[in-house]
XYZ file of C-alpha atoms in Angstrom:
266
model
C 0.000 0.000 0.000
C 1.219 3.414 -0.537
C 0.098 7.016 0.186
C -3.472 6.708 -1.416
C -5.953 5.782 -3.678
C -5.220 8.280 -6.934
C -8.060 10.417 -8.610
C -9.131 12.692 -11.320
C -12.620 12.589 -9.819
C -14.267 15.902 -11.105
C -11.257 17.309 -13.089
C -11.523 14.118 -15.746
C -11.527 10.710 -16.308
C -9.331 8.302 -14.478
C -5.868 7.576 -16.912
C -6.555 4.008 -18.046
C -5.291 1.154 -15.562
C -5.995 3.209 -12.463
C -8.784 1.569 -10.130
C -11.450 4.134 -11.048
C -14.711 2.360 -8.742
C -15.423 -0.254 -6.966
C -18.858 -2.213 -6.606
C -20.046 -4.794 -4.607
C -22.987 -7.346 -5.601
C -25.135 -8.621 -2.452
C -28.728 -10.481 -1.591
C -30.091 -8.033 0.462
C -29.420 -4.561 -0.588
C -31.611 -2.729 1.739
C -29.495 -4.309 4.551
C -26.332 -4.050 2.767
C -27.212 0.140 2.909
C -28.182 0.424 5.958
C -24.583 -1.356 6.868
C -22.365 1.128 5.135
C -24.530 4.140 6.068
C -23.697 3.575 9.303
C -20.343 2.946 8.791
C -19.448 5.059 6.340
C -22.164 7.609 6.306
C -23.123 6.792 2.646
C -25.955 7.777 0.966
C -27.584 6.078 -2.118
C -29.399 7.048 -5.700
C -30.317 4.995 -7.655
C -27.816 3.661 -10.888
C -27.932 2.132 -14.039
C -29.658 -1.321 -13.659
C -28.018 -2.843 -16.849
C -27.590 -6.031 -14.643
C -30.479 -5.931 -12.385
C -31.100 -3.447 -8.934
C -28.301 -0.899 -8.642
C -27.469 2.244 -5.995
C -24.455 4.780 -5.286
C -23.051 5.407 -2.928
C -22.810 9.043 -2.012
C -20.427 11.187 0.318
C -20.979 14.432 0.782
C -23.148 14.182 -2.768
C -20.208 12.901 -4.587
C -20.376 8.978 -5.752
C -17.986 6.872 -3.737
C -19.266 3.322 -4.682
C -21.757 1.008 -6.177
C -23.905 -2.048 -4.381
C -26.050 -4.479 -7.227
C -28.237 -6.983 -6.229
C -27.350 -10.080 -7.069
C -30.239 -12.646 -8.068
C -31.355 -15.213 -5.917
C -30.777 -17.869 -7.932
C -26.752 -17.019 -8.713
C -24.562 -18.472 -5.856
C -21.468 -16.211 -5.848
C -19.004 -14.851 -3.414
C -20.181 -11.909 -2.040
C -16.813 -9.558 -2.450
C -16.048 -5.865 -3.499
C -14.857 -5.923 -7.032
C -12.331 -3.074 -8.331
C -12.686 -1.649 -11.653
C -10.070 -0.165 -13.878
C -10.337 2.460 -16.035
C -9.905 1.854 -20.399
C -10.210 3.863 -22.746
C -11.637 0.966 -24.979
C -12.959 -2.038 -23.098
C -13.987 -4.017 -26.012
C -9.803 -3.933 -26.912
C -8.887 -4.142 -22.984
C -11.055 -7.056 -22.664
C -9.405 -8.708 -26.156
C -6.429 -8.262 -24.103
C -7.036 -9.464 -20.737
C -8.253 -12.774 -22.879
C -4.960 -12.975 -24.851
C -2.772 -12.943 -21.358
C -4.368 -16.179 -20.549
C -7.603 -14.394 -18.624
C -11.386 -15.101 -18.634
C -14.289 -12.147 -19.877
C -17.180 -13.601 -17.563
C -19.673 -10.453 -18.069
C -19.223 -8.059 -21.391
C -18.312 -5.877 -22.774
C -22.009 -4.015 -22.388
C -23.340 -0.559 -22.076
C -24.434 0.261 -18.577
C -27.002 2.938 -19.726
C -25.392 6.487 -20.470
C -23.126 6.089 -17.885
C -20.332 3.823 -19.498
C -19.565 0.724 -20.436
C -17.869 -2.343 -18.584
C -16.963 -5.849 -18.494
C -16.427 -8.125 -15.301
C -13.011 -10.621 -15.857
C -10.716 -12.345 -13.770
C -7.192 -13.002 -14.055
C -5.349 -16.692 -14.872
C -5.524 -17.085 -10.692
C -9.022 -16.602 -10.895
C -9.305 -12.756 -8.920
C -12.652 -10.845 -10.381
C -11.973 -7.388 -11.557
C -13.801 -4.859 -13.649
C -12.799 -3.056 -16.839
C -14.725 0.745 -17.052
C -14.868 3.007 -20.090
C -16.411 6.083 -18.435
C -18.762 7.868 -20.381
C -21.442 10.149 -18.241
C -19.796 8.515 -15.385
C -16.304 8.561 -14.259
C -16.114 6.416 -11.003
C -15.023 7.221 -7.379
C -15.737 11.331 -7.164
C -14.124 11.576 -4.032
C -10.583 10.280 -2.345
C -8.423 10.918 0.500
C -11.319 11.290 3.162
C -13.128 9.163 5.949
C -15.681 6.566 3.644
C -14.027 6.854 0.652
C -11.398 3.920 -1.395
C -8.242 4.494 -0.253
C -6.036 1.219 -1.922
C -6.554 -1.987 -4.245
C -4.436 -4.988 -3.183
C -4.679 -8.334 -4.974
C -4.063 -11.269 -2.779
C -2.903 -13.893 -4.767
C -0.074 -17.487 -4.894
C 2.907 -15.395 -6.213
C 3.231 -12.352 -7.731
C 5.591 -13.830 -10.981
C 2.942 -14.418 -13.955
C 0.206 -12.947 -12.623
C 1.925 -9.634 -11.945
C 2.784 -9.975 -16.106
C -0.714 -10.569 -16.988
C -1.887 -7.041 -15.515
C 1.192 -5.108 -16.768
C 0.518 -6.686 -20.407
C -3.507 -6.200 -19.461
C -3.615 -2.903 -18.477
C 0.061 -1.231 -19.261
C 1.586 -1.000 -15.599
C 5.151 -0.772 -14.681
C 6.313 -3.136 -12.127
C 8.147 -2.243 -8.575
C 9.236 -5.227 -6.760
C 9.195 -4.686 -2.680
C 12.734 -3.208 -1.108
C 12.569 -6.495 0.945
C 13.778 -10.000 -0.629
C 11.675 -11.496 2.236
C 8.102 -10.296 0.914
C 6.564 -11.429 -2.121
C 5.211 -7.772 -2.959
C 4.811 -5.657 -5.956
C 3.421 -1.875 -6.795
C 2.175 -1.662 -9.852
C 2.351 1.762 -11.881
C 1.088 4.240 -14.183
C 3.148 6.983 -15.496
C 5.438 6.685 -12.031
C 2.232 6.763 -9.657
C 1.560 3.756 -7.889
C -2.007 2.844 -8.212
C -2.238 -1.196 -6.928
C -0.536 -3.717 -5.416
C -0.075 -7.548 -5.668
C 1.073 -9.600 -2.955
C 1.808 -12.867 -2.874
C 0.849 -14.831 -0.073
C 1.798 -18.276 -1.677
C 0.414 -21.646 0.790
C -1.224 -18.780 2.875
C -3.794 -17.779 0.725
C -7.168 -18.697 2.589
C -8.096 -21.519 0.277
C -12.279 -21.194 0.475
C -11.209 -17.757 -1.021
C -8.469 -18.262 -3.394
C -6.957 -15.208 -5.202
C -8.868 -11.782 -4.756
C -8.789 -8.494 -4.912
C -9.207 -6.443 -1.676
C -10.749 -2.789 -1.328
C -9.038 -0.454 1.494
C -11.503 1.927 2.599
C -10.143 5.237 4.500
C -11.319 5.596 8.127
C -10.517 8.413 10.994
C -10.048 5.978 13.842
C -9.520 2.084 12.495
C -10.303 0.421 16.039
C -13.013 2.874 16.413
C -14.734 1.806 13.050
C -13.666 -2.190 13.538
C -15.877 -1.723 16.843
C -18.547 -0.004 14.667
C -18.588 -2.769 12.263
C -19.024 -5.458 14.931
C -22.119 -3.496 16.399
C -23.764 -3.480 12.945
C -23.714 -7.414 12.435
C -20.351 -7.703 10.410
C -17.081 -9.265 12.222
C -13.288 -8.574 12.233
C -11.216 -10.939 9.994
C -7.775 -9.777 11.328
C -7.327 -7.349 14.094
C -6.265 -3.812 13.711
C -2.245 -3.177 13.495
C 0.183 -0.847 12.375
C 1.836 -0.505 9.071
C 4.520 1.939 7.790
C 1.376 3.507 6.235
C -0.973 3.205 9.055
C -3.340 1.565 11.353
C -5.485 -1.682 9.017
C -7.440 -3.867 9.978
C -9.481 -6.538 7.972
C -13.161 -6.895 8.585
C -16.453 -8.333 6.518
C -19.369 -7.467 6.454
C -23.220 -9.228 7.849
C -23.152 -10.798 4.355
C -19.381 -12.120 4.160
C -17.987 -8.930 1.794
C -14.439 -8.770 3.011
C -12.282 -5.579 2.682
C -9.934 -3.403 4.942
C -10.147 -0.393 6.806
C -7.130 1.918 7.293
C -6.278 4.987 8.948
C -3.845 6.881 6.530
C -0.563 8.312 7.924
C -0.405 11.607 6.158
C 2.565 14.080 6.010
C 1.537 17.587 6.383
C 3.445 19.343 3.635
């Protein structure tokens, strides 16, 4: 993880390859809002519903995220899914097939607002591809509620850290330490994601995935808050040399991480 989450929000669209929004598909959306409401202090209008029930998520009237519901009769993992940006997805998903990756949803229009495809890499971690049209993604970055990092958990970081630079165009930055199977990935010198690979470690009911960091002022503070709304803690909070994470999921099983940002004052 680095310093945060980049964004163009209202100045332009993201520069292809950067995580531009992130969405999560549940069962019960009305619960699922009232969840991250409380945590977060999102609030929700509605969104394209392309692929069935769909709301944003809204800080301080700028969109944040998206929540889908999922139908009852599909039997998937219920996880927040990153999207990168494209310029053309119909060429970005060509390409994402090509390096040895699936195309599960897409390419489709989702209204005026864009259009995507849903794909996951030769591990098997689900990510989306977004060509922003009326809609650019996350609006908002570097506050309380709002995506703060993208890190895919995954075996090793070898070939499936040269599927997403051949995917998406990033440069590579292998960790300082020989002892941590870590890389950054970039765009034009900013690093936007990260890949680390947790080899025999990786929880195997969940395989490879991608996890969401979400900013937070206090991270035991908001762990406690999740546990009072019907979610649990996954692993407890601790610090980082870039602050305080924890990892927690929520009532329905969505896991992703909280962290409290150390910021230098410049």
């Amino acid at each position: 993880m680095t310093e945060a989450r980049g964004s163009t929000g209202r100045n332009g669209a993201y520069p292809p390859g950067t995580p531009c929004w992130v969405s999560l598909m549940v069962h019960g959306m009305a619960a699922t809002q009232e969840f991250y409401g409380a945590l977060f202090g999102w609030e929700f209008q509605p969104g394209p519903q392309q692929l069935g029930p769909y709301v944003r998520a809204l800080l301080d009237g700028r969109e944040v995220a998206g929540i889908g519901q999922l139908s009852p009769d599909r039997h998937l993992p219920i996880a927040w899914t990153p999207y990168f940006a494209s310029d053309d997805v119909d060429l970005t998903a060509e390409a994402v097939r090509h390096c040895g990756g699936t195309v599960g949803v897409g390419p489709l229009d989702a209204g005026e607002a864009g259009r995507l495809a849903i794909a996951s890499d030769p591990a098997g971690a689900v990510f989306g591809i977004w060509q922003a049209a009326a809609h650019l993604g996350t609006d908002i970055t570097g506050v309380p509620g709002t995506p703060a990092w993208d890190e895919l958990l995954t075996y090793d970081t070898e070939n499936v850290a040269k599927f997403y630079e051949t995917a998406f165009g990033y440069e590579e930055e292998p960790a300082p330490s020989a002892d941590s199977d870590h890389v950054t990935l970039h765009i034009k010198g900013r690093p936007v994601a990260g890949i680390h690979g947790l080899g025999p470690a990786l929880p195997r009911d969940r395989g490879a995935h991608w996890l969401t960091y979400f900013e937070t002022s206090d991270t035991d503070e908001a762990v406690n808050r999740v546990i009072e709304l019907g979610g649990h803690a996954v692993t407890p909070p601790h610090d980082t040399p870039q602050g305080r994470v924890a990892t927690v999921a929520d009532p329905e099983g969505a896991v992703f991480a909280l962290v409290h940002m150390e910021r230098v004052e410049r």
